[in-house]
Amino acid sequence: MSEDVSRSPVRSTETSPNHEAFLKEYNARHVMEDWDVLDEEKWSVYSRLESFRRFVAWYRGEGWRGYKNYIGTPLLYQGCTEETIEQVINSPDVQRTIQLIAQSRATALLACVRDGKLSPEYVRAYLKDPNSDEDPTVDPDRLSEPQPLAHYLSGKHEQGLATRQQFYTQMRTKLEIELMRKTKEIMEEGSARVDSRPFIRFFGASVNEILASMYNYGAHVNIQQVMELRALASEARKKNQSIVFLPCHKSHIDYLVVSWILYRTGIALPHIIAGNNLDLPIVGTILRKGGAMFIRRSFQGDSLYPVVMKEYIMSVLSQGKNMEVFIEGTRSRTGKLLPPKYGILKYMMTAIREGRTSDILLCPVSLQYDSVIEAETYVNELLGKPKQSESLYGLITGGSAILQLKMGRIDVRFKRPWSMREFLEREEHQRLAVRTGDRDMQVLKSLGYQVLSDINQVSVIMPAAMVGTVILTMRGRGIGRSALIAGVSRLRERIVQKGYEVANFGLKSMPEIVDRALSLMKDLITEHRNLLEVTFEPVKMFELSFYRNQIMHIFVHEALVCAAIYTRVKQGGPFQMQRIGFEELYHDIRFISKVLRDEFVYDTTPLETNIEKTVQQMLHDHVLEITLVDDDQKTASTADWREGRALLGISEQERHNGRESFDTYLFLIWPYVESYWLASVSLLSLAPHARELNAEVGDSLSTPFANMPKPVSNVQRVPWYQYKDLLPCTQRIGNTLYRQGELTYYEAINSATLGNAFTRMEEMGIILIRKTEERKPLKLVALNPEWVPHVEVSSTVAPTEETAVVPNLPPNHVFVGQLVTFFNRLVHFRREGKDRRNRSDNSKIFEHVFQGGPNIVVWEAVDERRSSGEAAPHL
């Protein structure tokens, strides 16, 4: 008999008059818990008569389509946008900045005057782009005849000192006028224009058709969350407070989905923080009228722009208008959440501190898709291919094809909005007794990761994510249908047990759920029917990892525990030798969790508590067991384990089941371990080779690394490389190692995880990053001198924890140093494979690393302040 996986009875929703009125007006009277907000619209795609009826309803603004009773600050009236623009331009901060820039420029221009004369080229240069951070450059070889200052003055003027003062005053006035023009230009370019009800109705109808055509199973929300959100939005409106929606970011469709749901549920549309790469001809105008605020990716080189945009955001918040901010800053190409970005959060914190608003309600939002339109593009970008810029041509040529896709379903969940002011006050109070270099930054980090944690907490796990996870965590080439269904059933049970929601679309049996997911993944998974049992084989494992990563946050703690235990299992031998004590497990988890800190959102409880809680659950699930040190047949308690009288290992039942659960947890984390190992090994290419030292110091060394000095001091010169070359070189090294069997997971070379790894290694002080002082600065990277390996004579033939054998070294010579110890420590957590159990000679790997490294840009000394990074995890 098929397993019944239908939802358990839901709690009854409130039945107040307001609630009933909402259900009636918004056509949700028959909704229990799960509400498809596209349900009313979907079948009309196939019915011309119904399409015409719906067109008339949209045109006339019938019912909820009229968007007349939305909850929130009034937006849809003529002049709303102009009021905000004027408010920003005339704000004290913007006016003060304009005056300061004009004074600075006018003073700098006056300094160019010689003997009361000045060439016209100087005047033109300083009046052009006065908001630029850089002083204008004037070619002295192309200067025309200098003119007396009186030549540039308008109206009556006096000679002598008064002329200089009049020149300065008039230039400053001209600069202020130009800067005011620039300010208006910035606001015209970036401000949202969500002030037309007819356009919003047109926009809503268009988005409805797009979503209904693309996602044939609808866009689903939780009706109780919607009712709670509406109630809190009503309270916020009374207090003139904004709700800032903080969605995860998986697709460009996110912009449309969140706005459509708010439109559909009668909540004021938000001002959406969007990158100016989407400000395309025609499209940009449409999005701007739908609420998009276009902001440049970088404020560098412009001293006026950040002040204007900050004031604009503060103005929106002071008016109590809703906002939408993608907390990750960019779309996640890997399927899991990215580290938070803090720029807009900092503006919001300032708005509260400066009294521009009494409070801000934060609403984390989870968006889950059966599939995203950018899946193929993401893979190309992760493999190092240049990102294709958005264009109107690309949108038009690809739009019709996209609308014909049947991409399944969208699930959106809203966390109950919470007070940002209360969070800030609580965090600041907790940090009063703690001395930190930047307390505000620590508070913002805590805020950002709290939002990510909330998004994970309310996220819905899609069947495609479960199928992709089971496929990628199996041993072997393929999996039979019955084994796949059983694997998805077990995974679903674990997910629900941990308190997360699993979507099943109202289907009654697990085979139905699996079949539906497979129908949406037919390009990623091959089905073999001409066998004794229908068998499924992954054909695009890189793409499948996008689905698996959507589950990673649920089992990250179990994965870390299993990875630590695996360091003993990997050593082989009898079971008794594969167990681990509490202290050893604690230090292993502390090391690997710190290294992978930017990849996952951890529980906020102390590490020891987290370990005990996770181990207890895995004991309950019979994945692990605790046995006495001197009697592995006798079970013991966690107290015995904590006190050193017992050891933790894989349970007999789990070994009998083929390590099903244990290996599943490992398969989740191994690709990340591989990426960070690859990143750390590739850093050897940044160490100064002997041939490079020859060129630098004029030595006559003949054998690479043979006479490598011990770590160079901070006053010595080290090689610097272009940072942009490090990632593609590492990917090329990784690709080579993968093809030769030295790297297990092809996804380990993806640019997103490797980029995170290098960022983390900068935080740990392993690498140093700086920018040159040129007009167009280069971003350079160097290996911290304290981490540069050196050569020593070894008394043992085999490599140890602190040594590595590299090519072209004399006999009994090895590489030693912090970097060697670091990547050797990571090796313990890697999946066992070619030449990994005994850690035999890896000189071939290092040879590829040395051959595939970037080219040196410059030799320069290292500032001592740069070489002191965060304390590295205990090695």
mmCIF file with all atom_site columns, C-alpha atoms in Angstrom, residues 229-337:
data_model
loop_
_atom_site.group_PDB
_atom_site.id
_atom_site.type_symbol
_atom_site.label_atom_id
_atom_site.label_alt_id
_atom_site.label_comp_id
_atom_site.label_asym_id
_atom_site.label_entity_id
_atom_site.label_seq_id
_atom_site.pdbx_PDB_ins_code
_atom_site.Cartn_x
_atom_site.Cartn_y
_atom_site.Cartn_z
_atom_site.occupancy
_atom_site.B_iso_or_equiv
_atom_site.pdbx_formal_charge
_atom_site.auth_seq_id
_atom_site.auth_comp_id
_atom_site.auth_asym_id
_atom_site.auth_atom_id
_atom_site.pdbx_PDB_model_num
ATOM 1   C CA . LEU A 1 229 ? 0.934  40.025 8.047   1.00 0.00 ? 229 LEU A CA 1
ATOM 2   C CA . ARG A 1 230 ? -2.134 42.108 7.183   1.00 0.00 ? 230 ARG A CA 1
ATOM 3   C CA . ALA A 1 231 ? -2.903 42.666 10.872  1.00 0.00 ? 231 ALA A CA 1
ATOM 4   C CA . LEU A 1 232 ? 0.642  43.805 11.624  1.00 0.00 ? 232 LEU A CA 1
ATOM 5   C CA . ALA A 1 233 ? 0.679  45.976 8.491   1.00 0.00 ? 233 ALA A CA 1
ATOM 6   C CA . SER A 1 234 ? -2.453 47.716 9.759   1.00 0.00 ? 234 SER A CA 1
ATOM 7   C CA . GLU A 1 235 ? -0.785 48.400 13.120  1.00 0.00 ? 235 GLU A CA 1
ATOM 8   C CA . ALA A 1 236 ? 2.371  49.651 11.376  1.00 0.00 ? 236 ALA A CA 1
ATOM 9   C CA . ARG A 1 237 ? 0.284  52.028 9.267   1.00 0.00 ? 237 ARG A CA 1
ATOM 10  C CA . LYS A 1 238 ? -1.206 53.597 12.392  1.00 0.00 ? 238 LYS A CA 1
ATOM 11  C CA . LYS A 1 239 ? 2.300  54.193 13.763  1.00 0.00 ? 239 LYS A CA 1
ATOM 12  C CA . ASN A 1 240 ? 3.676  55.374 10.392  1.00 0.00 ? 240 ASN A CA 1
ATOM 13  C CA . GLN A 1 241 ? 6.192  52.514 10.400  1.00 0.00 ? 241 GLN A CA 1
ATOM 14  C CA . SER A 1 242 ? 7.595  50.654 7.404   1.00 0.00 ? 242 SER A CA 1
ATOM 15  C CA . ILE A 1 243 ? 7.629  46.926 6.856   1.00 0.00 ? 243 ILE A CA 1
ATOM 16  C CA . VAL A 1 244 ? 10.889 45.913 5.195   1.00 0.00 ? 244 VAL A CA 1
ATOM 17  C CA . PHE A 1 245 ? 10.519 42.595 3.391   1.00 0.00 ? 245 PHE A CA 1
ATOM 18  C CA . LEU A 1 246 ? 13.788 40.643 3.316   1.00 0.00 ? 246 LEU A CA 1
ATOM 19  C CA . PRO A 1 247 ? 13.479 37.802 0.784   1.00 0.00 ? 247 PRO A CA 1
ATOM 20  C CA . CYS A 1 248 ? 16.113 35.303 -0.217  1.00 0.00 ? 248 CYS A CA 1
ATOM 21  C CA . HIS A 1 249 ? 17.213 35.804 -3.816  1.00 0.00 ? 249 HIS A CA 1
ATOM 22  C CA . LYS A 1 250 ? 17.161 32.883 -6.228  1.00 0.00 ? 250 LYS A CA 1
ATOM 23  C CA . SER A 1 251 ? 15.872 34.355 -9.490  1.00 0.00 ? 251 SER A CA 1
ATOM 24  C CA . HIS A 1 252 ? 15.002 37.589 -11.248 1.00 0.00 ? 252 HIS A CA 1
ATOM 25  C CA . ILE A 1 253 ? 11.408 36.359 -10.918 1.00 0.00 ? 253 ILE A CA 1
ATOM 26  C CA . ASP A 1 254 ? 11.661 37.105 -7.169  1.00 0.00 ? 254 ASP A CA 1
ATOM 27  C CA . TYR A 1 255 ? 10.936 40.787 -7.831  1.00 0.00 ? 255 TYR A CA 1
ATOM 28  C CA . LEU A 1 256 ? 7.651  39.941 -9.515  1.00 0.00 ? 256 LEU A CA 1
ATOM 29  C CA . VAL A 1 257 ? 6.581  37.198 -7.101  1.00 0.00 ? 257 VAL A CA 1
ATOM 30  C CA . VAL A 1 258 ? 6.819  39.237 -3.889  1.00 0.00 ? 258 VAL A CA 1
ATOM 31  C CA . SER A 1 259 ? 5.142  42.306 -5.406  1.00 0.00 ? 259 SER A CA 1
ATOM 32  C CA . TRP A 1 260 ? 2.384  40.194 -6.947  1.00 0.00 ? 260 TRP A CA 1
ATOM 33  C CA . ILE A 1 261 ? 1.593  38.452 -3.653  1.00 0.00 ? 261 ILE A CA 1
ATOM 34  C CA . LEU A 1 262 ? 1.428  41.767 -1.794  1.00 0.00 ? 262 LEU A CA 1
ATOM 35  C CA . TYR A 1 263 ? -0.834 43.143 -4.525  1.00 0.00 ? 263 TYR A CA 1
ATOM 36  C CA . ARG A 1 264 ? -2.987 40.008 -4.395  1.00 0.00 ? 264 ARG A CA 1
ATOM 37  C CA . THR A 1 265 ? -3.322 40.156 -0.608  1.00 0.00 ? 265 THR A CA 1
ATOM 38  C CA . GLY A 1 266 ? -4.018 43.896 -0.380  1.00 0.00 ? 266 GLY A CA 1
ATOM 39  C CA . ILE A 1 267 ? -0.795 45.161 1.213   1.00 0.00 ? 267 ILE A CA 1
ATOM 40  C CA . ALA A 1 268 ? 0.997  48.338 0.051   1.00 0.00 ? 268 ALA A CA 1
ATOM 41  C CA . LEU A 1 269 ? 3.597  47.609 -2.616  1.00 0.00 ? 269 LEU A CA 1
ATOM 42  C CA . PRO A 1 270 ? 7.201  48.046 -1.472  1.00 0.00 ? 270 PRO A CA 1
ATOM 43  C CA . HIS A 1 271 ? 10.007 50.173 -2.830  1.00 0.00 ? 271 HIS A CA 1
ATOM 44  C CA . ILE A 1 272 ? 12.383 47.490 -4.094  1.00 0.00 ? 272 ILE A CA 1
ATOM 45  C CA . ILE A 1 273 ? 16.164 47.867 -3.856  1.00 0.00 ? 273 ILE A CA 1
ATOM 46  C CA . ALA A 1 274 ? 17.391 46.713 -7.284  1.00 0.00 ? 274 ALA A CA 1
ATOM 47  C CA . GLY A 1 275 ? 20.730 46.789 -9.066  1.00 0.00 ? 275 GLY A CA 1
ATOM 48  C CA . ASN A 1 276 ? 21.014 49.334 -11.867 1.00 0.00 ? 276 ASN A CA 1
ATOM 49  C CA . ASN A 1 277 ? 21.989 46.499 -14.238 1.00 0.00 ? 277 ASN A CA 1
ATOM 50  C CA . LEU A 1 278 ? 18.222 45.963 -14.593 1.00 0.00 ? 278 LEU A CA 1
ATOM 51  C CA . ASP A 1 279 ? 17.625 49.585 -15.612 1.00 0.00 ? 279 ASP A CA 1
ATOM 52  C CA . LEU A 1 280 ? 17.260 48.628 -19.270 1.00 0.00 ? 280 LEU A CA 1
ATOM 53  C CA . PRO A 1 281 ? 15.495 50.704 -21.925 1.00 0.00 ? 281 PRO A CA 1
ATOM 54  C CA . ILE A 1 282 ? 11.695 50.359 -21.588 1.00 0.00 ? 282 ILE A CA 1
ATOM 55  C CA . VAL A 1 283 ? 12.062 47.551 -19.011 1.00 0.00 ? 283 VAL A CA 1
ATOM 56  C CA . GLY A 1 284 ? 13.664 49.917 -16.496 1.00 0.00 ? 284 GLY A CA 1
ATOM 57  C CA . THR A 1 285 ? 10.766 52.361 -16.835 1.00 0.00 ? 285 THR A CA 1
ATOM 58  C CA . ILE A 1 286 ? 8.227  49.591 -16.251 1.00 0.00 ? 286 ILE A CA 1
ATOM 59  C CA . LEU A 1 287 ? 10.061 48.217 -13.231 1.00 0.00 ? 287 LEU A CA 1
ATOM 60  C CA . ARG A 1 288 ? 10.531 51.708 -11.817 1.00 0.00 ? 288 ARG A CA 1
ATOM 61  C CA . LYS A 1 289 ? 6.770  52.269 -11.970 1.00 0.00 ? 289 LYS A CA 1
ATOM 62  C CA . GLY A 1 290 ? 6.334  48.925 -10.250 1.00 0.00 ? 290 GLY A CA 1
ATOM 63  C CA . GLY A 1 291 ? 8.452  50.057 -7.301  1.00 0.00 ? 291 GLY A CA 1
ATOM 64  C CA . ALA A 1 292 ? 12.090 49.418 -8.279  1.00 0.00 ? 292 ALA A CA 1
ATOM 65  C CA . MET A 1 293 ? 14.716 51.762 -6.806  1.00 0.00 ? 293 MET A CA 1
ATOM 66  C CA . PHE A 1 294 ? 17.802 51.340 -8.994  1.00 0.00 ? 294 PHE A CA 1
ATOM 67  C CA . ILE A 1 295 ? 21.064 51.581 -7.070  1.00 0.00 ? 295 ILE A CA 1
ATOM 68  C CA . ARG A 1 296 ? 24.578 51.301 -8.426  1.00 0.00 ? 296 ARG A CA 1
ATOM 69  C CA . ARG A 1 297 ? 26.574 48.248 -7.425  1.00 0.00 ? 297 ARG A CA 1
ATOM 70  C CA . SER A 1 298 ? 29.448 50.455 -6.342  1.00 0.00 ? 298 SER A CA 1
ATOM 71  C CA . PHE A 1 299 ? 29.534 54.011 -4.959  1.00 0.00 ? 299 PHE A CA 1
ATOM 72  C CA . GLN A 1 300 ? 33.269 54.313 -5.533  1.00 0.00 ? 300 GLN A CA 1
ATOM 73  C CA . GLY A 1 301 ? 34.467 57.523 -7.142  1.00 0.00 ? 301 GLY A CA 1
ATOM 74  C CA . ASP A 1 302 ? 31.341 59.550 -6.373  1.00 0.00 ? 302 ASP A CA 1
ATOM 75  C CA . SER A 1 303 ? 31.124 61.589 -3.168  1.00 0.00 ? 303 SER A CA 1
ATOM 76  C CA . LEU A 1 304 ? 27.554 62.803 -3.797  1.00 0.00 ? 304 LEU A CA 1
ATOM 77  C CA . TYR A 1 305 ? 25.763 59.616 -4.868  1.00 0.00 ? 305 TYR A CA 1
ATOM 78  C CA . PRO A 1 306 ? 25.918 57.673 -1.552  1.00 0.00 ? 306 PRO A CA 1
ATOM 79  C CA . VAL A 1 307 ? 24.637 60.676 0.402   1.00 0.00 ? 307 VAL A CA 1
ATOM 80  C CA . VAL A 1 308 ? 21.681 61.140 -1.962  1.00 0.00 ? 308 VAL A CA 1
ATOM 81  C CA . MET A 1 309 ? 20.733 57.441 -1.976  1.00 0.00 ? 309 MET A CA 1
ATOM 82  C CA . LYS A 1 310 ? 21.069 57.200 1.780   1.00 0.00 ? 310 LYS A CA 1
ATOM 83  C CA . GLU A 1 311 ? 18.769 60.178 2.202   1.00 0.00 ? 311 GLU A CA 1
ATOM 84  C CA . TYR A 1 312 ? 16.321 58.668 -0.295  1.00 0.00 ? 312 TYR A CA 1
ATOM 85  C CA . ILE A 1 313 ? 16.118 55.411 1.674   1.00 0.00 ? 313 ILE A CA 1
ATOM 86  C CA . MET A 1 314 ? 15.794 57.342 4.962   1.00 0.00 ? 314 MET A CA 1
ATOM 87  C CA . SER A 1 315 ? 13.000 59.410 3.415   1.00 0.00 ? 315 SER A CA 1
ATOM 88  C CA . VAL A 1 316 ? 11.087 56.306 2.318   1.00 0.00 ? 316 VAL A CA 1
ATOM 89  C CA . LEU A 1 317 ? 11.378 54.892 5.841   1.00 0.00 ? 317 LEU A CA 1
ATOM 90  C CA . SER A 1 318 ? 10.387 58.177 7.513   1.00 0.00 ? 318 SER A CA 1
ATOM 91  C CA . GLN A 1 319 ? 7.189  58.199 5.435   1.00 0.00 ? 319 GLN A CA 1
ATOM 92  C CA . GLY A 1 320 ? 6.296  54.690 6.602   1.00 0.00 ? 320 GLY A CA 1
ATOM 93  C CA . LYS A 1 321 ? 6.471  53.215 3.103   1.00 0.00 ? 321 LYS A CA 1
ATOM 94  C CA . ASN A 1 322 ? 7.280  49.529 2.725   1.00 0.00 ? 322 ASN A CA 1
ATOM 95  C CA . MET A 1 323 ? 10.580 48.376 1.278   1.00 0.00 ? 323 MET A CA 1
ATOM 96  C CA . GLU A 1 324 ? 11.952 45.164 -0.179  1.00 0.00 ? 324 GLU A CA 1
ATOM 97  C CA . VAL A 1 325 ? 15.642 44.376 0.313   1.00 0.00 ? 325 VAL A CA 1
ATOM 98  C CA . PHE A 1 326 ? 17.349 41.215 -0.866  1.00 0.00 ? 326 PHE A CA 1
ATOM 99  C CA . ILE A 1 327 ? 19.483 40.420 2.159   1.00 0.00 ? 327 ILE A CA 1
ATOM 100 C CA . GLU A 1 328 ? 22.044 38.430 0.128   1.00 0.00 ? 328 GLU A CA 1
ATOM 101 C CA . GLY A 1 329 ? 22.665 41.315 -2.268  1.00 0.00 ? 329 GLY A CA 1
ATOM 102 C CA . THR A 1 330 ? 22.694 39.096 -5.348  1.00 0.00 ? 330 THR A CA 1
ATOM 103 C CA . ARG A 1 331 ? 21.085 35.914 -6.631  1.00 0.00 ? 331 ARG A CA 1
ATOM 104 C CA . SER A 1 332 ? 22.330 32.676 -5.120  1.00 0.00 ? 332 SER A CA 1
ATOM 105 C CA . ARG A 1 333 ? 23.756 30.498 -7.875  1.00 0.00 ? 333 ARG A CA 1
ATOM 106 C CA . THR A 1 334 ? 24.161 27.483 -5.582  1.00 0.00 ? 334 THR A CA 1
ATOM 107 C CA . GLY A 1 335 ? 20.661 27.081 -4.109  1.00 0.00 ? 335 GLY A CA 1
ATOM 108 C CA . LYS A 1 336 ? 21.619 27.916 -0.512  1.00 0.00 ? 336 LYS A CA 1
ATOM 109 C CA . LEU A 1 337 ? 21.651 31.263 1.229   1.00 0.00 ? 337 LEU A CA 1
#
